[in-house]
Short mmCIF file of C-alpha atoms in Angstrom, two decimals:
data_model
loop_
_atom_site.label_atom_id
_atom_site.label_comp_id
_atom_site.label_asym_id
_atom_site.label_seq_id
_atom_site.Cartn_x
_atom_site.Cartn_y
_atom_site.Cartn_z
CA MET A 1 -10.77 -181.14 223.95
CA SER A 2 -11.98 -183.81 221.43
CA THR A 3 -14.24 -182.61 218.51
CA SER A 4 -17.19 -185.02 219.39
CA THR A 5 -16.82 -183.54 222.83
CA ALA A 6 -16.81 -180.16 221.31
CA THR A 7 -19.76 -180.88 219.21
CA SER A 8 -21.85 -181.50 222.25
CA LEU A 9 -20.99 -179.06 224.29
CA LEU A 10 -22.44 -176.73 221.43
CA ILE A 11 -25.34 -178.51 221.04
CA LEU A 12 -26.19 -178.47 224.79
CA LEU A 13 -25.02 -174.49 224.48
CA LEU A 14 -28.00 -173.74 221.62
CA HIS A 15 -30.59 -176.19 223.62
CA PHE A 16 -30.01 -173.65 226.83
CA LEU A 17 -30.12 -171.05 224.35
CA ILE A 18 -33.13 -171.92 222.38
CA PHE A 19 -35.19 -173.10 225.91
CA ALA A 20 -33.95 -170.34 227.97
CA ASP A 21 -37.65 -169.44 230.45
CA THR A 22 -37.64 -166.10 228.15
CA ALA A 23 -41.62 -164.90 227.34
CA ALA A 24 -39.51 -162.50 224.53
CA SER A 25 -40.05 -164.46 221.82
CA GLY A 26 -40.11 -168.40 220.82
CA GLY A 27 -39.33 -170.10 217.69
CA GLY A 28 -41.29 -172.30 215.51
CA LYS A 29 -42.01 -173.54 211.45
CA TRP A 30 -45.24 -172.25 209.60
CA GLN A 31 -45.20 -174.30 206.75
CA LEU A 32 -48.49 -174.35 204.15
CA LEU A 33 -49.50 -177.98 203.18
CA GLN A 34 -52.93 -177.40 201.32
CA LYS A 35 -53.76 -173.90 200.14
CA SER A 36 -57.52 -175.51 199.62
CA ILE A 37 -59.15 -178.60 199.99
CA GLY A 38 -62.54 -177.00 199.27
CA ILE A 39 -64.11 -177.24 202.69
CA VAL A 40 -63.27 -175.22 206.17
CA GLY A 41 -61.96 -177.25 209.00
CA MET A 42 -64.41 -176.42 211.07
CA HIS A 43 -64.46 -179.82 212.98
CA MET A 44 -60.85 -182.44 213.00
CA GLN A 45 -60.26 -185.53 214.71
CA LEU A 46 -57.06 -187.07 214.10
CA LEU A 47 -58.06 -191.53 213.75
CA GLN A 48 -55.53 -193.85 214.26
CA ASN A 49 -54.29 -194.65 210.25
CA ASP A 50 -52.83 -190.91 210.91
CA ARG A 51 -55.80 -189.41 208.79
CA VAL A 52 -57.70 -186.35 209.65
CA VAL A 53 -61.47 -186.03 209.41
CA ILE A 54 -62.29 -182.36 208.75
CA TYR A 55 -65.68 -181.30 207.97
CA ASP A 56 -67.73 -177.62 207.90
CA ARG A 57 -71.93 -177.51 207.78
CA THR A 58 -73.98 -178.43 204.55
CA ASP A 59 -76.42 -175.39 204.45
CA PHE A 60 -73.36 -172.89 203.51
CA GLY A 61 -74.27 -173.68 199.87
CA LEU A 62 -71.74 -174.92 197.43
CA SER A 63 -68.18 -175.87 198.65
CA ASN A 64 -65.11 -175.86 196.15
CA LEU A 65 -64.90 -179.77 195.99
CA SER A 66 -66.97 -181.76 194.17
CA LEU A 67 -68.12 -185.14 195.12
CA PRO A 68 -66.63 -188.34 192.83
CA ASN A 69 -68.53 -190.36 190.95
CA ASN A 70 -72.08 -187.95 190.61
CA ARG A 71 -73.14 -188.11 193.65
CA CYS A 72 -75.00 -185.51 195.00
CA ARG A 73 -77.28 -183.87 198.45
CA TYR A 74 -80.69 -183.48 197.58
CA ASN A 75 -82.39 -181.87 200.64
CA PRO A 76 -85.64 -180.23 200.30
CA ASN A 77 -85.96 -178.17 203.03
CA GLU A 78 -82.56 -176.70 202.70
CA GLU A 79 -81.78 -172.79 202.55
CA VAL A 80 -78.83 -172.61 200.05
CA VAL A 81 -79.30 -174.90 197.68
CA LYS A 82 -81.23 -178.17 197.49
CA THR A 83 -79.12 -180.30 194.95
CA ASP A 84 -75.69 -180.15 196.16
CA CYS A 85 -73.19 -182.17 194.49
CA THR A 86 -70.28 -180.95 196.32
CA ALA A 87 -68.48 -182.19 199.82
CA HIS A 88 -68.74 -180.70 202.92
CA SER A 89 -66.07 -183.42 204.70
CA VAL A 90 -62.88 -184.36 203.61
CA GLU A 91 -60.52 -187.39 204.84
CA TYR A 92 -56.88 -185.55 204.78
CA ASP A 93 -53.96 -188.03 205.25
CA VAL A 94 -51.05 -186.86 207.27
CA VAL A 95 -48.09 -188.68 205.64
CA SER A 96 -49.26 -188.04 202.16
CA ASN A 97 -50.28 -184.44 202.26
CA THR A 98 -53.22 -185.61 200.28
CA PHE A 99 -57.29 -185.61 200.73
CA ARG A 100 -60.56 -186.63 199.59
CA PRO A 101 -63.76 -185.57 199.66
CA LEU A 102 -66.66 -187.52 201.85
CA PHE A 103 -70.38 -187.65 201.95
CA VAL A 104 -72.07 -186.44 204.74
CA GLN A 105 -75.55 -185.72 204.33
CA THR A 106 -77.39 -184.03 207.12
CA ASP A 107 -76.37 -180.90 208.68
CA VAL A 108 -73.12 -181.61 211.17
CA TRP A 109 -72.69 -177.98 211.92
CA CYS A 110 -71.52 -177.23 215.22
CA SER A 111 -71.60 -180.27 216.56
CA SER A 112 -69.83 -182.77 218.56
CA GLY A 113 -67.82 -186.09 218.95
CA TYR A 114 -65.68 -188.84 220.44
CA VAL A 115 -63.59 -191.12 219.10
CA SER A 116 -65.54 -195.19 220.43
CA PRO A 117 -63.04 -197.32 222.09
CA ASN A 118 -62.80 -199.65 218.40
CA GLY A 119 -61.50 -196.47 216.60
CA THR A 120 -64.55 -195.20 215.25
CA LEU A 121 -65.36 -191.77 214.94
CA VAL A 122 -69.12 -191.12 216.43
CA GLN A 123 -70.21 -187.67 215.75
CA THR A 124 -73.14 -186.29 217.24
CA GLY A 125 -76.22 -183.51 216.75
CA GLY A 126 -75.62 -180.29 214.55
CA PHE A 127 -78.63 -178.38 212.93
CA ASN A 128 -81.68 -178.89 211.50
CA ASP A 129 -81.84 -182.24 209.85
CA GLY A 130 -78.76 -183.39 211.83
CA ASP A 131 -79.85 -182.24 215.22
CA ARG A 132 -80.53 -185.58 216.50
CA ALA A 133 -78.41 -187.31 214.22
CA VAL A 134 -75.63 -189.93 214.95
CA ARG A 135 -72.77 -190.75 212.15
CA THR A 136 -70.21 -192.48 212.58
CA PHE A 137 -66.72 -192.92 210.28
CA THR A 138 -64.77 -196.26 210.80
CA PRO A 139 -61.10 -195.69 209.18
CA CYS A 140 -60.10 -197.58 206.69
CA SER A 141 -56.24 -198.22 205.18
CA GLY A 142 -54.95 -197.90 201.63
CA SER A 143 -57.14 -196.72 198.72
CA SER A 144 -60.58 -197.76 200.33
CA THR A 145 -63.51 -195.97 200.41
CA CYS A 146 -64.78 -195.45 203.54
CA ASP A 147 -67.75 -193.01 204.43
CA TRP A 148 -70.05 -191.95 207.16
CA ILE A 149 -72.81 -193.83 207.66
CA GLU A 150 -76.06 -191.85 209.58
CA PHE A 151 -78.80 -192.58 212.15
CA PRO A 152 -80.75 -190.14 211.96
CA GLY A 153 -83.09 -189.65 215.37
CA GLN A 154 -80.98 -191.44 217.49
CA LEU A 155 -80.29 -189.11 220.43
CA SER A 156 -83.21 -188.32 222.41
CA VAL A 157 -83.31 -184.23 221.64
CA ARG A 158 -81.61 -181.54 220.02
CA ARG A 159 -77.93 -181.54 220.14
CA TRP A 160 -76.02 -178.04 218.89
CA TYR A 161 -73.27 -176.73 220.35
CA ALA A 162 -73.09 -179.63 223.22
CA THR A 163 -69.72 -181.08 224.56
CA ASN A 164 -69.00 -185.13 224.60
CA GLN A 165 -66.56 -186.95 227.12
CA LYS A 166 -66.04 -190.61 226.96
CA LEU A 167 -66.18 -192.29 230.03
CA PRO A 168 -64.27 -195.16 231.79
CA ASP A 169 -67.08 -197.71 230.09
CA GLY A 170 -66.14 -196.28 226.40
CA ARG A 171 -69.55 -194.71 226.18
CA GLN A 172 -69.47 -190.80 225.93
CA ILE A 173 -71.89 -188.85 228.13
CA VAL A 174 -72.86 -185.76 225.36
CA ILE A 175 -73.88 -182.81 227.40
CA GLY A 176 -75.76 -179.35 226.91
CA GLY A 177 -76.04 -177.67 223.54
CA ARG A 178 -78.27 -174.46 222.37
CA ARG A 179 -81.14 -174.51 224.77
CA GLN A 180 -80.70 -177.86 226.58
CA PHE A 181 -80.18 -177.83 230.21
CA ASN A 182 -79.45 -181.84 230.46
CA TYR A 183 -77.21 -184.40 228.88
CA GLU A 184 -77.67 -187.78 227.96
CA PHE A 185 -75.35 -191.18 226.76
CA TYR A 186 -74.72 -192.59 223.59
CA PRO A 187 -74.54 -195.70 222.69
CA LYS A 188 -77.55 -195.56 225.47
CA SER A 189 -77.05 -198.66 227.99
CA ASP A 190 -81.12 -199.61 228.00
CA LEU A 191 -82.26 -198.82 225.05
CA LEU A 192 -85.79 -199.47 227.02
CA ALA A 193 -85.66 -197.10 229.40
CA THR A 194 -88.20 -194.69 229.54
CA GLN A 195 -85.81 -191.59 230.57
CA HIS A 196 -82.83 -190.86 228.36
CA VAL A 197 -82.59 -186.98 229.06
CA HIS A 198 -81.37 -186.46 232.25
CA SER A 199 -81.57 -182.50 233.75
CA LEU A 200 -78.53 -180.58 234.80
CA GLN A 201 -79.46 -177.42 236.91
CA PHE A 202 -76.13 -176.20 236.42
CA LEU A 203 -76.42 -175.07 233.02
CA VAL A 204 -79.65 -173.49 233.52
CA GLN A 205 -77.69 -171.18 236.64
CA THR A 206 -74.81 -170.14 233.96
CA ASN A 207 -77.23 -169.21 231.05
CA ASP A 208 -76.52 -165.67 230.36
CA ILE A 209 -79.86 -164.40 228.61
CA GLY A 210 -79.21 -162.98 225.33
CA ALA A 211 -75.71 -164.61 224.94
CA GLU A 212 -75.91 -167.83 226.39
CA ASN A 213 -72.38 -168.42 227.81
CA ASN A 214 -72.25 -171.53 228.55
CA LEU A 215 -72.16 -172.93 225.09
CA TYR A 216 -69.63 -175.99 224.62
CA PRO A 217 -68.95 -176.19 228.23
CA PHE A 218 -65.72 -177.45 229.19
CA VAL A 219 -65.68 -181.59 230.17
CA PHE A 220 -62.93 -183.52 231.70
CA LEU A 221 -63.02 -186.48 233.33
CA ASN A 222 -61.51 -185.96 236.79
CA VAL A 223 -59.42 -188.90 238.55
CA ASP A 224 -61.84 -189.80 240.50
CA GLY A 225 -64.22 -191.04 238.75
CA ASN A 226 -66.55 -187.99 238.02
CA LEU A 227 -66.72 -184.79 235.79
CA PHE A 228 -65.54 -181.47 236.09
CA ILE A 229 -67.66 -178.99 234.23
CA PHE A 230 -67.09 -175.48 233.77
CA ALA A 231 -69.82 -173.41 231.92
CA ASN A 232 -69.89 -169.39 232.02
CA ASN A 233 -67.98 -168.55 234.67
CA LYS A 234 -68.56 -171.26 237.27
CA SER A 235 -67.58 -175.10 237.36
CA ILE A 236 -68.58 -178.20 239.48
CA LEU A 237 -67.54 -181.56 240.24
CA PHE A 238 -70.66 -183.87 239.16
CA ASN A 239 -71.29 -187.86 239.56
CA TYR A 240 -72.99 -188.18 236.27
CA VAL A 241 -73.96 -191.83 237.50
CA LYS A 242 -76.03 -190.55 240.66
CA ASN A 243 -77.07 -186.95 239.13
CA VAL A 244 -75.36 -185.05 242.21
CA VAL A 245 -72.70 -182.35 242.00
CA VAL A 246 -70.36 -183.52 244.14
CA LYS A 247 -68.82 -180.18 244.78
CA THR A 248 -68.97 -176.83 243.65
CA TYR A 249 -65.28 -174.57 243.05
CA PRO A 250 -65.14 -170.97 243.44
CA ASP A 251 -66.17 -168.80 240.36
CA ILE A 252 -63.24 -167.75 238.06
CA PRO A 253 -61.68 -164.55 239.59
CA ASN A 254 -63.14 -161.39 237.95
CA GLY A 255 -66.21 -163.52 236.77
CA ASP A 256 -66.05 -162.87 232.96
CA PRO A 257 -67.34 -165.48 230.93
CA ARG A 258 -65.37 -167.85 229.14
CA CYS A 259 -67.27 -170.24 226.96
CA TYR A 260 -69.31 -169.67 223.91
CA PRO A 261 -69.69 -167.00 222.43
CA SER A 262 -67.52 -165.42 224.84
CA THR A 263 -65.49 -168.37 223.65
CA GLY A 264 -61.88 -168.96 225.73
CA SER A 265 -60.30 -172.68 225.99
CA ALA A 266 -59.76 -174.99 228.11
CA VAL A 267 -57.34 -178.00 229.03
CA MET A 268 -56.64 -180.44 231.75
CA LEU A 269 -52.41 -180.31 232.97
CA PRO A 270 -50.86 -183.61 232.26
CA LEU A 271 -51.59 -185.93 234.53
CA LYS A 272 -48.51 -187.58 236.04
CA MET A 273 -48.32 -191.30 237.03
CA LEU A 274 -45.78 -190.86 238.92
CA GLN A 275 -45.72 -193.47 242.15
CA ALA A 276 -47.57 -196.74 242.08
CA ASN A 277 -49.09 -195.77 245.76
CA SER A 278 -49.53 -192.09 244.90
CA ASN A 279 -52.51 -189.90 244.06
CA VAL A 280 -52.77 -188.59 240.83
CA GLU A 281 -53.23 -184.86 241.08
CA ALA A 282 -55.30 -183.09 238.27
CA GLU A 283 -55.12 -179.87 237.34
CA VAL A 284 -57.37 -177.34 234.64
CA LEU A 285 -56.60 -174.61 232.52
CA VAL A 286 -58.33 -171.86 231.24
CA CYS A 287 -56.98 -169.37 229.26
CA GLY A 288 -58.78 -166.45 226.94
CA GLY A 289 -62.52 -165.55 226.18
CA ALA A 290 -64.50 -162.27 226.28
CA PRO A 291 -65.99 -159.83 228.99
CA LYS A 292 -69.59 -160.04 229.41
CA ASP A 293 -71.62 -158.21 227.46
CA SER A 294 -68.94 -158.16 224.64
CA PHE A 295 -71.22 -160.76 222.18
CA LYS A 296 -73.81 -157.78 222.58
CA TYR A 297 -71.40 -155.06 222.00
CA ALA A 298 -70.06 -156.92 219.40
CA LYS A 299 -73.46 -157.25 217.44
CA ALA A 300 -73.47 -153.09 217.52
CA GLY A 301 -70.20 -152.77 216.15
CA ARG A 302 -68.14 -152.46 219.10
CA PHE A 303 -65.48 -154.67 219.97
CA THR A 304 -64.37 -155.40 223.49
CA GLY A 305 -60.77 -156.50 224.10
CA ALA A 306 -60.48 -160.17 224.58
CA LEU A 307 -59.23 -161.24 227.97
CA ASN A 308 -55.85 -161.57 228.44
CA THR A 309 -56.08 -164.20 231.76
CA CYS A 310 -55.70 -167.62 232.32
CA GLY A 311 -56.76 -169.46 235.49
CA ARG A 312 -55.80 -172.26 236.86
CA ILE A 313 -56.85 -174.90 239.45
CA LYS A 314 -56.06 -178.20 241.29
CA ILE A 315 -59.56 -179.89 240.91
CA THR A 316 -58.34 -182.82 243.12
CA ASP A 317 -57.42 -180.43 246.16
CA PRO A 318 -59.96 -180.37 249.34
CA ASN A 319 -59.94 -176.67 249.46
CA PRO A 320 -59.24 -175.80 245.40
CA LYS A 321 -58.08 -171.89 244.49
CA TRP A 322 -57.79 -170.20 241.31
CA VAL A 323 -54.47 -168.78 240.67
CA MET A 324 -54.68 -166.12 238.06
CA GLU A 325 -51.80 -165.56 235.16
CA THR A 326 -51.42 -163.19 232.27
CA MET A 327 -51.28 -163.71 228.73
CA PRO A 328 -48.75 -161.93 226.62
CA LYS A 329 -52.30 -160.64 224.86
CA GLY A 330 -55.65 -161.24 225.12
CA ARG A 331 -57.08 -163.81 222.97
CA VAL A 332 -60.56 -164.86 222.56
CA MET A 333 -61.63 -168.04 219.98
CA SER A 334 -58.18 -169.49 220.52
CA ASP A 335 -57.81 -173.27 220.70
CA MET A 336 -55.27 -175.16 223.23
CA VAL A 337 -52.96 -178.01 222.14
CA MET A 338 -51.57 -180.86 224.17
CA LEU A 339 -48.19 -181.31 223.08
CA PRO A 340 -45.97 -184.37 223.58
CA ASN A 341 -43.85 -182.94 226.63
CA GLY A 342 -46.57 -181.56 228.17
CA ASN A 343 -46.12 -177.83 227.09
CA ILE A 344 -48.97 -176.40 225.87
CA LEU A 345 -49.80 -174.40 222.56
CA ILE A 346 -52.30 -171.39 222.51
CA ILE A 347 -53.30 -170.95 218.71
CA ASN A 348 -55.91 -169.32 216.69
CA GLY A 349 -58.39 -166.45 217.43
CA ALA A 350 -58.27 -163.13 217.98
CA ASP A 351 -57.68 -159.58 219.90
CA SER A 352 -61.09 -158.69 220.39
CA GLY A 353 -64.84 -159.22 220.05
CA THR A 354 -66.72 -162.76 220.53
CA ALA A 355 -67.49 -165.55 218.59
CA GLY A 356 -70.08 -165.52 216.10
CA TRP A 357 -70.57 -163.94 212.73
CA GLU A 358 -68.19 -161.08 211.87
CA TYR A 359 -68.10 -160.44 215.54
CA ALA A 360 -64.51 -160.58 216.33
CA ARG A 361 -61.45 -158.04 214.96
CA ASP A 362 -57.63 -157.99 215.61
CA PRO A 363 -56.55 -161.45 214.43
CA ILE A 364 -53.28 -163.08 216.19
CA LEU A 365 -51.28 -164.19 214.25
CA ASN A 366 -48.96 -165.56 217.08
CA PRO A 367 -49.32 -168.70 218.58
CA PHE A 368 -48.18 -168.83 222.83
CA LEU A 369 -46.03 -171.63 223.78
CA TYR A 370 -47.21 -172.21 227.58
CA LYS A 371 -44.49 -174.01 229.23
CA THR A 372 -46.84 -176.20 232.26
CA ASP A 373 -44.07 -176.88 234.39
CA ASN A 374 -42.11 -173.37 234.67
CA PRO A 375 -42.69 -171.01 237.73
CA ILE A 376 -46.18 -168.53 237.57
CA GLY A 377 -44.53 -165.44 235.65
CA SER A 378 -42.17 -167.28 232.98
CA ARG A 379 -44.81 -169.90 231.22
CA PHE A 380 -45.67 -167.77 227.89
CA GLU A 381 -43.12 -167.59 225.32
CA VAL A 382 -44.63 -165.84 222.06
CA GLN A 383 -43.98 -168.14 219.19
CA ASN A 384 -43.50 -167.07 215.18
CA PRO A 385 -46.66 -166.25 213.08
CA THR A 386 -48.55 -167.28 210.32
CA ASN A 387 -49.46 -165.24 207.58
CA ILE A 388 -52.69 -166.62 207.54
CA PRO A 389 -56.21 -165.06 210.43
CA ARG A 390 -57.49 -167.68 211.62
CA MET A 391 -60.70 -166.42 213.35
CA TYR A 392 -64.19 -168.40 213.98
CA HIS A 393 -64.44 -171.53 212.68
CA SER A 394 -61.11 -172.61 212.74
CA THR A 395 -58.97 -175.27 213.73
CA ALA A 396 -55.74 -177.03 215.02
CA ILE A 397 -54.93 -180.67 216.22
CA LEU A 398 -51.43 -182.85 217.25
CA VAL A 399 -50.09 -185.29 214.47
CA ARG A 400 -48.08 -188.10 215.62
CA ASP A 401 -44.80 -186.44 214.13
CA GLY A 402 -45.26 -183.63 216.85
CA ARG A 403 -46.48 -181.14 214.28
CA VAL A 404 -49.88 -178.82 214.81
CA ILE A 405 -52.39 -178.99 211.71
CA VAL A 406 -54.54 -175.62 211.71
CA ALA A 407 -57.34 -175.44 209.12
CA GLY A 408 -60.36 -173.55 208.82
CA SER A 409 -61.84 -169.86 209.76
CA ASN A 410 -65.18 -168.52 207.82
CA PRO A 411 -66.23 -165.39 210.48
CA HIS A 412 -68.88 -165.59 207.58
CA LYS A 413 -72.68 -167.14 207.43
CA TYR A 414 -72.16 -168.70 203.97
CA TYR A 415 -68.39 -168.75 202.07
CA ASN A 416 -67.18 -165.12 201.03
CA PHE A 417 -63.89 -165.02 199.12
CA THR A 418 -63.91 -160.98 198.95
CA THR A 419 -64.18 -159.45 202.56
CA MET A 420 -62.16 -158.08 205.37
CA PHE A 421 -61.17 -161.99 207.21
CA PRO A 422 -62.42 -163.98 203.72
CA THR A 423 -62.95 -167.70 204.30
CA ASP A 424 -60.32 -170.03 204.65
CA LEU A 425 -60.14 -173.46 202.94
CA SER A 426 -56.33 -173.90 203.57
CA VAL A 427 -54.17 -176.17 205.47
CA GLU A 428 -51.25 -175.52 207.07
CA ALA A 429 -49.04 -176.97 209.96
CA PHE A 430 -46.96 -175.23 212.71
CA SER A 431 -43.44 -176.99 213.83
CA PRO A 432 -42.83 -176.26 217.53
CA SER A 433 -38.86 -175.30 218.52
CA TYR A 434 -38.49 -179.15 219.33
CA LEU A 435 -38.71 -179.87 215.55
CA GLU A 436 -35.63 -177.74 214.59
CA PRO A 437 -32.76 -179.28 213.07
CA VAL A 438 -30.19 -178.33 215.86
CA PHE A 439 -32.37 -180.86 218.36
CA TYR A 440 -31.95 -184.03 216.02
CA HIS A 441 -29.09 -185.19 218.20
CA PHE A 442 -31.87 -185.11 221.59
CA ARG A 443 -34.71 -186.76 219.56
CA PRO A 444 -35.16 -190.23 220.78
CA ARG A 445 -36.58 -192.14 218.01
CA ILE A 446 -38.63 -195.54 219.04
CA VAL A 447 -37.20 -198.43 217.74
CA SER A 448 -39.38 -200.77 219.73
CA GLN A 449 -41.70 -203.63 217.87
CA PHE A 450 -44.34 -204.42 220.73
CA GLN A 451 -47.83 -205.51 220.81
CA ASN A 452 -49.96 -202.32 219.89
CA GLN A 453 -52.71 -203.91 222.37
CA LEU A 454 -51.86 -202.97 225.88
CA VAL A 455 -53.80 -203.77 229.19
CA TYR A 456 -54.30 -201.39 232.57
CA GLY A 457 -51.23 -201.62 234.73
CA GLN A 458 -48.67 -203.51 232.59
CA LYS A 459 -45.55 -202.97 232.37
CA LEU A 460 -43.96 -201.43 228.74
CA SER A 461 -40.69 -201.42 228.09
CA VAL A 462 -39.93 -199.06 225.37
CA GLN A 463 -36.81 -199.30 223.51
CA PHE A 464 -35.12 -196.32 221.56
CA GLN A 465 -31.73 -194.64 219.88
CA MET A 466 -30.50 -190.90 220.16
CA GLU A 467 -27.48 -189.91 219.67
CA ALA A 468 -26.78 -187.63 222.17
CA MET A 469 -25.88 -188.80 225.89
CA LEU A 470 -28.76 -189.95 227.63
CA THR A 471 -29.73 -187.69 230.75
CA GLN A 472 -31.28 -190.62 232.81
CA HIS A 473 -33.58 -187.96 235.09
CA LEU A 474 -34.67 -186.14 231.81
CA VAL A 475 -36.73 -188.78 230.11
CA TYR A 476 -39.96 -190.25 230.44
CA VAL A 477 -42.82 -191.79 228.43
CA THR A 478 -46.17 -190.09 227.31
CA MET A 479 -49.29 -191.04 226.37
CA LEU A 480 -52.25 -189.17 224.43
CA ALA A 481 -55.86 -188.80 223.69
CA PRO A 482 -56.04 -187.17 220.07
CA PRO A 483 -58.78 -184.62 220.55
CA PHE A 484 -62.31 -184.13 219.04
CA ASN A 485 -61.60 -180.41 218.29
CA THR A 486 -64.36 -177.52 217.36
CA HIS A 487 -65.42 -174.24 218.42
CA SER A 488 -61.87 -174.04 220.33
CA PHE A 489 -62.48 -176.79 222.57
CA SER A 490 -60.46 -179.87 222.29
CA MET A 491 -62.88 -182.94 223.54
CA ASN A 492 -61.36 -185.44 225.26
CA GLN A 493 -57.63 -184.43 225.15
CA ARG A 494 -55.70 -186.00 227.81
CA LEU A 495 -51.75 -186.04 228.51
CA LEU A 496 -50.44 -189.19 230.83
CA VAL A 497 -46.74 -189.24 231.83
CA LEU A 498 -46.36 -192.72 232.75
CA GLU A 499 -44.92 -194.11 235.82
CA THR A 500 -41.08 -194.68 235.17
CA ILE A 501 -39.27 -198.36 236.82
CA LYS A 502 -36.17 -198.04 235.68
CA VAL A 503 -34.20 -196.50 232.43
CA THR A 504 -31.36 -199.07 230.89
CA ASN A 505 -28.11 -199.01 228.39
CA VAL A 506 -28.99 -201.44 226.02
CA ASN A 507 -25.99 -201.19 223.77
CA TRP A 508 -23.75 -198.90 224.05
CA THR A 509 -22.41 -198.92 220.40
CA SER A 510 -25.42 -198.63 218.71
CA SER A 511 -26.78 -195.62 221.36
CA THR A 512 -30.06 -197.79 222.45
CA TYR A 513 -31.79 -197.33 225.57
CA GLU A 514 -34.58 -198.29 227.27
CA ILE A 515 -37.08 -197.18 229.67
CA GLU A 516 -39.87 -199.47 231.25
CA VAL A 517 -43.03 -197.70 232.39
CA VAL A 518 -46.15 -198.81 233.21
CA THR A 519 -49.85 -198.48 232.01
CA PRO A 520 -52.35 -196.30 234.00
CA LYS A 521 -54.23 -198.66 236.28
CA SER A 522 -57.44 -197.93 235.50
CA PRO A 523 -60.25 -196.87 232.34
CA ILE A 524 -60.77 -193.93 235.13
CA LEU A 525 -57.53 -192.53 234.66
CA ALA A 526 -57.28 -193.36 230.54
CA PRO A 527 -60.72 -194.06 228.85
CA PRO A 528 -60.39 -197.60 226.33
CA GLY A 529 -59.53 -196.70 223.02
CA PHE A 530 -56.30 -195.18 220.69
CA TYR A 531 -53.46 -193.09 222.30
CA ILE A 532 -50.17 -192.01 221.05
CA ILE A 533 -46.74 -192.90 222.86
CA PHE A 534 -44.12 -190.50 222.99
CA VAL A 535 -40.56 -190.45 224.56
CA VAL A 536 -39.33 -187.31 225.56
CA HIS A 537 -35.93 -186.57 226.49
CA GLN A 538 -34.92 -182.88 227.66
CA GLN A 539 -38.59 -181.49 226.31
CA ILE A 540 -38.07 -182.99 222.99
CA PRO A 541 -40.47 -185.87 221.65
CA SER A 542 -39.83 -188.76 219.83
CA GLU A 543 -42.24 -189.58 216.82
CA GLY A 544 -45.17 -190.90 218.55
CA ILE A 545 -46.69 -194.77 217.33
CA TRP A 546 -50.25 -195.57 218.16
CA VAL A 547 -51.17 -197.81 220.78
CA GLN A 548 -54.52 -199.29 221.88
CA ILE A 549 -55.38 -199.94 225.44
CA LEU A 550 -58.62 -201.90 226.43
#
């Protein structure tokens, strides 16, 4: 046996051992990136220049990061400090691991947002003077000083704890919020229209008096163009054009709430574009949360164990039913991050209590890896732990190199660094097992030089290099929409597995291969905007490249 053959067999053996289907223990590596960025990472959005816009709230009091050039924010109605010369938003550069302060005037606490087709972050609502404001951030390169631009009063009603979903026409729909049982669109299609707010009775039906449990509802654009909306323990398929409920789904079994403050999380599983003429199926996974009345008990100092179940439902089935699974532990306030290979990382949160000030205990330091395509009963794998509790107001997003950036945690009304779970201003990264050195030979490296602007239904050839022998039926291309993440829900998170036409060997000497795929057929499958494309081989993703589909 040659040395190269023996090496390849050894790598294959290690690959099998590490990715064996066991729920016992996994891998992953943690790295502290910044001990402090000066603010709490309560909201995060990755933009197409590999920078992350992060912000918390303006009424925490002074942050630990000064604004440049003696700039200050003055608000005579502010409860804590009326003249504030500190930042409450930053731009974090993933590549250089640096950050700079941004200026935000009105209160962005518990707000929502999305990225428009041209790449501008459009942020909506918040608290007090910010509850009807819209703010935009258009990314810039180099040492430019782009910053927030604010448009007061642009929303028709106050939006606090609302959810935003990008639509096929590039607009966003803004749904719900505290004491708002309705929705609106932004930008508004007709500025002269007399009615910009549309009633949504479903939000009335899912409102628990005294606890709500339907805030930050889980919203996904279905493959038929309607919206799947999950709130509390119920879900509907909603035609937002006609303002009618198309379908009512069964309640999630056991009836416990899954939305804020009984904060679980949810993702739409990868949409697989398998064949040109086949129907695309859509499936939603809802995990964790807190039992009914947990919020009431937590206010009285009694912390109920978090839910340890996940419900999975195929929303495109004619007769859909929930299939329940059990996580390794209960989990409330966790984030669900879609990885480039289609698996899901469940990260952050606690094992008891609910969302809210001081209302949770028992932080969970170990992420769970959920293997989407494994048989039920073998999907969960516990990952290596961090040493930083990430409680209320923590966040997590995937970046282009395959790491997961994690920040935030402030379960207190103001900054507090000397209590049970201190306010945390740090940023760290979790590197999943696929980034371990043992998989270097299996990792594709995209070498294509192609136009980053794509159209719907076009053929796209992606060239990549890889040192290990290619297994053709185990290579595919995924396309990820980076989400707006806050309060355990990643709005507009979407992963598509593109239809493969063929895989060829371009150059044996340089181990260069080419995979030809087809981009999504319509904006219903992939709303217009920026995505990250990955080549995945044997579950090992390449570093991604940015594309824009219009």
